[in-house]
C-alpha positions as CSV (number, residue, x, y, z in Angstrom):
1,M,25.3,-13.6,-2.2
2,P,24.4,-10.1,-0.9
3,T,24.4,-9.7,2.9
4,C,22.9,-6.2,3.0
5,I,20.7,-3.9,0.9
6,R,23.7,-1.7,0.2
7,D,25.3,-4.6,-1.7
8,L,22.6,-4.3,-4.3
9,A,24.1,-1.0,-5.4
10,D,27.4,-2.7,-6.3
11,P,28.0,-2.5,-10.1
12,A,28.7,-6.3,-10.0
13,Y,24.9,-6.6,-9.7
14,A,24.1,-4.5,-12.8
15,G,21.1,-6.0,-14.6
16,L,20.7,-8.7,-12.0
17,V,18.5,-6.9,-9.4
18,S,14.7,-6.4,-9.1
19,V,13.1,-4.1,-6.6
20,T,9.7,-2.4,-6.2
21,D,8.7,1.2,-6.7
22,V,7.5,3.0,-3.5
23,K,4.8,4.8,-5.5
24,S,3.0,1.5,-6.0
25,S,4.2,-1.0,-3.4
26,S,4.5,-0.9,0.4
27,T,7.3,-3.4,0.0
28,A,9.5,-0.7,-1.4
29,W,8.7,1.5,1.5
30,L,10.2,-1.1,3.8
31,L,13.4,-1.1,1.7
32,I,13.5,2.7,2.0
33,Q,12.9,2.6,5.7
34,A,15.8,0.2,6.1
35,L,18.1,2.5,4.0
36,V,17.1,5.7,5.8
37,S,17.5,4.0,9.2
38,A,20.9,2.7,8.4
39,Y,22.4,5.5,6.2
40,G,20.3,8.6,6.7
41,E,18.3,10.3,4.0
42,E,21.2,11.3,1.8
43,G,22.9,8.0,2.2
44,A,19.7,6.2,1.4
45,E,19.2,8.2,-1.7
46,E,22.8,7.4,-2.9
47,V,22.4,3.7,-2.2
48,L,19.0,3.6,-3.8
49,A,20.3,5.4,-6.9
50,G,22.9,2.6,-7.3
51,I,20.2,-0.1,-6.8
52,Y,17.9,1.6,-9.4
53,E,20.9,1.8,-11.8
54,N,21.4,-2.0,-11.4
55,A,17.7,-2.8,-11.6
56,G,17.2,-0.9,-14.8
57,D,13.9,-2.1,-16.2
58,H,13.3,-4.4,-13.2
59,I,11.7,-1.7,-10.9
60,E,8.3,-3.3,-10.3
61,S,4.9,-2.2,-9.0
62,S,4.1,-5.4,-7.1
63,G,5.8,-6.6,-3.9
64,S,5.9,-10.2,-5.2
65,A,7.2,-9.3,-8.7
66,P,11.0,-9.3,-7.8
67,L,10.7,-12.9,-6.5
68,K,8.7,-13.9,-9.6
69,K,11.6,-12.6,-11.7
70,V,14.1,-14.6,-9.6
71,R,12.0,-17.7,-10.0
72,A,11.9,-17.1,-13.8
73,G,15.6,-16.6,-13.9
74,E,15.3,-13.0,-15.2
75,V,17.3,-11.6,-12.3
76,A,19.6,-13.1,-9.7
77,V,18.5,-11.0,-6.7
78,G,15.1,-9.6,-5.7
79,F,14.1,-7.5,-2.8
80,G,10.6,-8.7,-1.9
81,L,8.4,-10.5,0.5
82,R,10.5,-12.7,2.8
83,H,7.8,-15.3,3.5
84,Q,7.5,-16.0,-0.2
85,A,11.2,-16.8,-0.6
86,V,11.1,-19.0,2.5
87,A,8.1,-20.9,1.0
88,D,9.9,-21.3,-2.3
89,K,13.0,-22.6,-0.7
90,E,11.0,-25.0,1.5
91,S,9.2,-26.3,-1.6
92,G,12.5,-27.1,-3.3
93,L,12.8,-24.2,-5.7
94,P,16.3,-23.0,-6.3
95,V,15.6,-19.9,-4.3
96,D,17.5,-18.7,-1.2
97,Y,17.0,-15.7,1.0
98,A,19.1,-13.4,3.2
99,D,18.0,-11.1,6.0
100,P,19.7,-7.7,5.2
101,A,22.0,-6.4,7.8
102,E,20.2,-3.1,7.7
103,G,17.2,-4.9,9.2
104,N,13.8,-6.2,8.1
105,F,11.1,-3.6,8.6
106,S,7.4,-4.5,8.7
107,L,4.0,-2.8,8.4
108,T,1.5,-3.8,10.9
109,E,-2.3,-4.2,10.5
110,S,-4.8,-2.3,12.5
111,V,-8.5,-2.6,13.3
112,A,-10.5,0.1,15.0
113,V,-14.1,0.7,16.0
114,I,-15.3,4.2,16.0
115,D,-18.0,5.2,18.5
116,K,-20.7,7.0,16.4
117,G,-23.1,7.3,19.3
118,E,-26.6,6.2,18.2
119,K,-25.4,5.6,14.6
120,S,-22.9,3.0,15.8
121,N,-23.3,-0.5,14.4
122,P,-23.7,-2.8,17.4
123,L,-21.9,-5.6,15.6
124,A,-18.7,-3.5,14.9
125,M,-16.9,-4.5,18.1
126,E,-17.8,-8.2,17.5
127,M,-16.5,-8.0,14.0
128,A,-13.2,-6.4,15.2
129,E,-12.9,-9.1,17.9
130,C,-13.6,-11.8,15.3
131,I,-10.8,-10.5,13.0
132,I,-8.3,-10.4,15.9
133,K,-9.3,-13.8,17.3
134,N,-9.7,-15.7,14.0
135,G,-7.6,-13.9,11.5
136,R,-4.6,-12.9,13.6
137,P,-3.3,-16.5,14.2
138,E,-3.2,-17.2,10.4
139,L,-1.5,-13.8,9.8
140,L,1.2,-14.7,12.3
141,K,2.2,-17.7,10.2
142,T,3.2,-15.3,7.4
143,Y,4.2,-12.2,9.3
144,P,5.4,-13.4,12.7
145,L,5.6,-10.1,14.5
146,A,4.1,-10.4,18.0
147,V,1.8,-7.5,18.7
148,Y,-0.3,-8.9,21.6
149,E,0.9,-10.5,24.8
150,G,1.5,-14.2,24.5
151,E,1.7,-14.3,20.7
152,N,4.3,-16.3,18.8
153,G,4.8,-16.5,15.1
154,D,6.2,-19.2,12.7
155,S,9.9,-19.3,13.4
156,A,10.7,-20.1,9.7
157,N,9.3,-16.7,8.7
158,K,11.0,-14.7,11.5
159,S,13.6,-12.2,10.4
160,A,17.1,-12.4,11.9
161,Y,17.0,-8.5,12.1
162,P,13.5,-7.3,12.9
163,M,13.4,-3.5,13.0
164,V,10.8,-0.8,13.7
165,F,11.2,2.6,12.0
166,P,11.8,5.2,14.7
167,E,9.2,7.7,13.3
168,K,5.4,7.2,13.0
169,L,4.5,6.0,9.5
170,T,2.4,8.9,8.3
171,V,1.4,10.1,4.9
172,Q,3.9,12.9,5.2
173,L,6.7,10.4,5.9
174,L,5.6,8.3,2.9
175,E,5.7,11.3,0.7
176,K,9.1,12.2,2.0
177,H,10.4,8.7,1.2
178,Q,8.7,8.8,-2.2
179,Q,10.7,12.0,-2.9
180,I,13.9,10.2,-1.9
181,S,13.0,7.5,-4.3
182,E,12.3,9.9,-7.2
183,N,15.6,11.7,-6.5
184,A,17.4,8.4,-6.6
185,K,15.7,7.5,-9.9
186,A,16.9,10.8,-11.4
187,G,20.4,10.1,-10.0
188,A,20.4,6.6,-11.6
189,Q,20.0,7.9,-15.1
């Protein structure tokens, strides 16, 4: 069983891996963040090329697709949404999961209210508060990253190695990481 993302580049996993494409899935961006953080941009590209080589036709556009391929027995290993693998294992499916040594990165949600002066919707702040008060507790069950003081998440879904990417997640950074991915795809052929 792999213990890190880099393991997925080992030729022993040829044809047995499914991952997502960063051009269509934020799950893939989390994988690239982990690789860049652990191995630098050049190292990330090299590891990713090996992963893409092993994945072949199993580079998916949906974050849940790799786990679906594992469930169906099409691949042995998928990089995907952790909470789905946890739920599958708890429900008795022959699925297991590992937290990669490079870390588990997460994207956080945001809600903002813009002051538009007289054109502001008076209910906007109430709606934002409703989302935080009523939606956030449910979200913490799946993605247990405490953002606000006093929050706790479902311990079954907590990663062993939670990480935060050291740079702000901007459109420019995403484009840079997409280019790393495209270079890795070209190197995998």
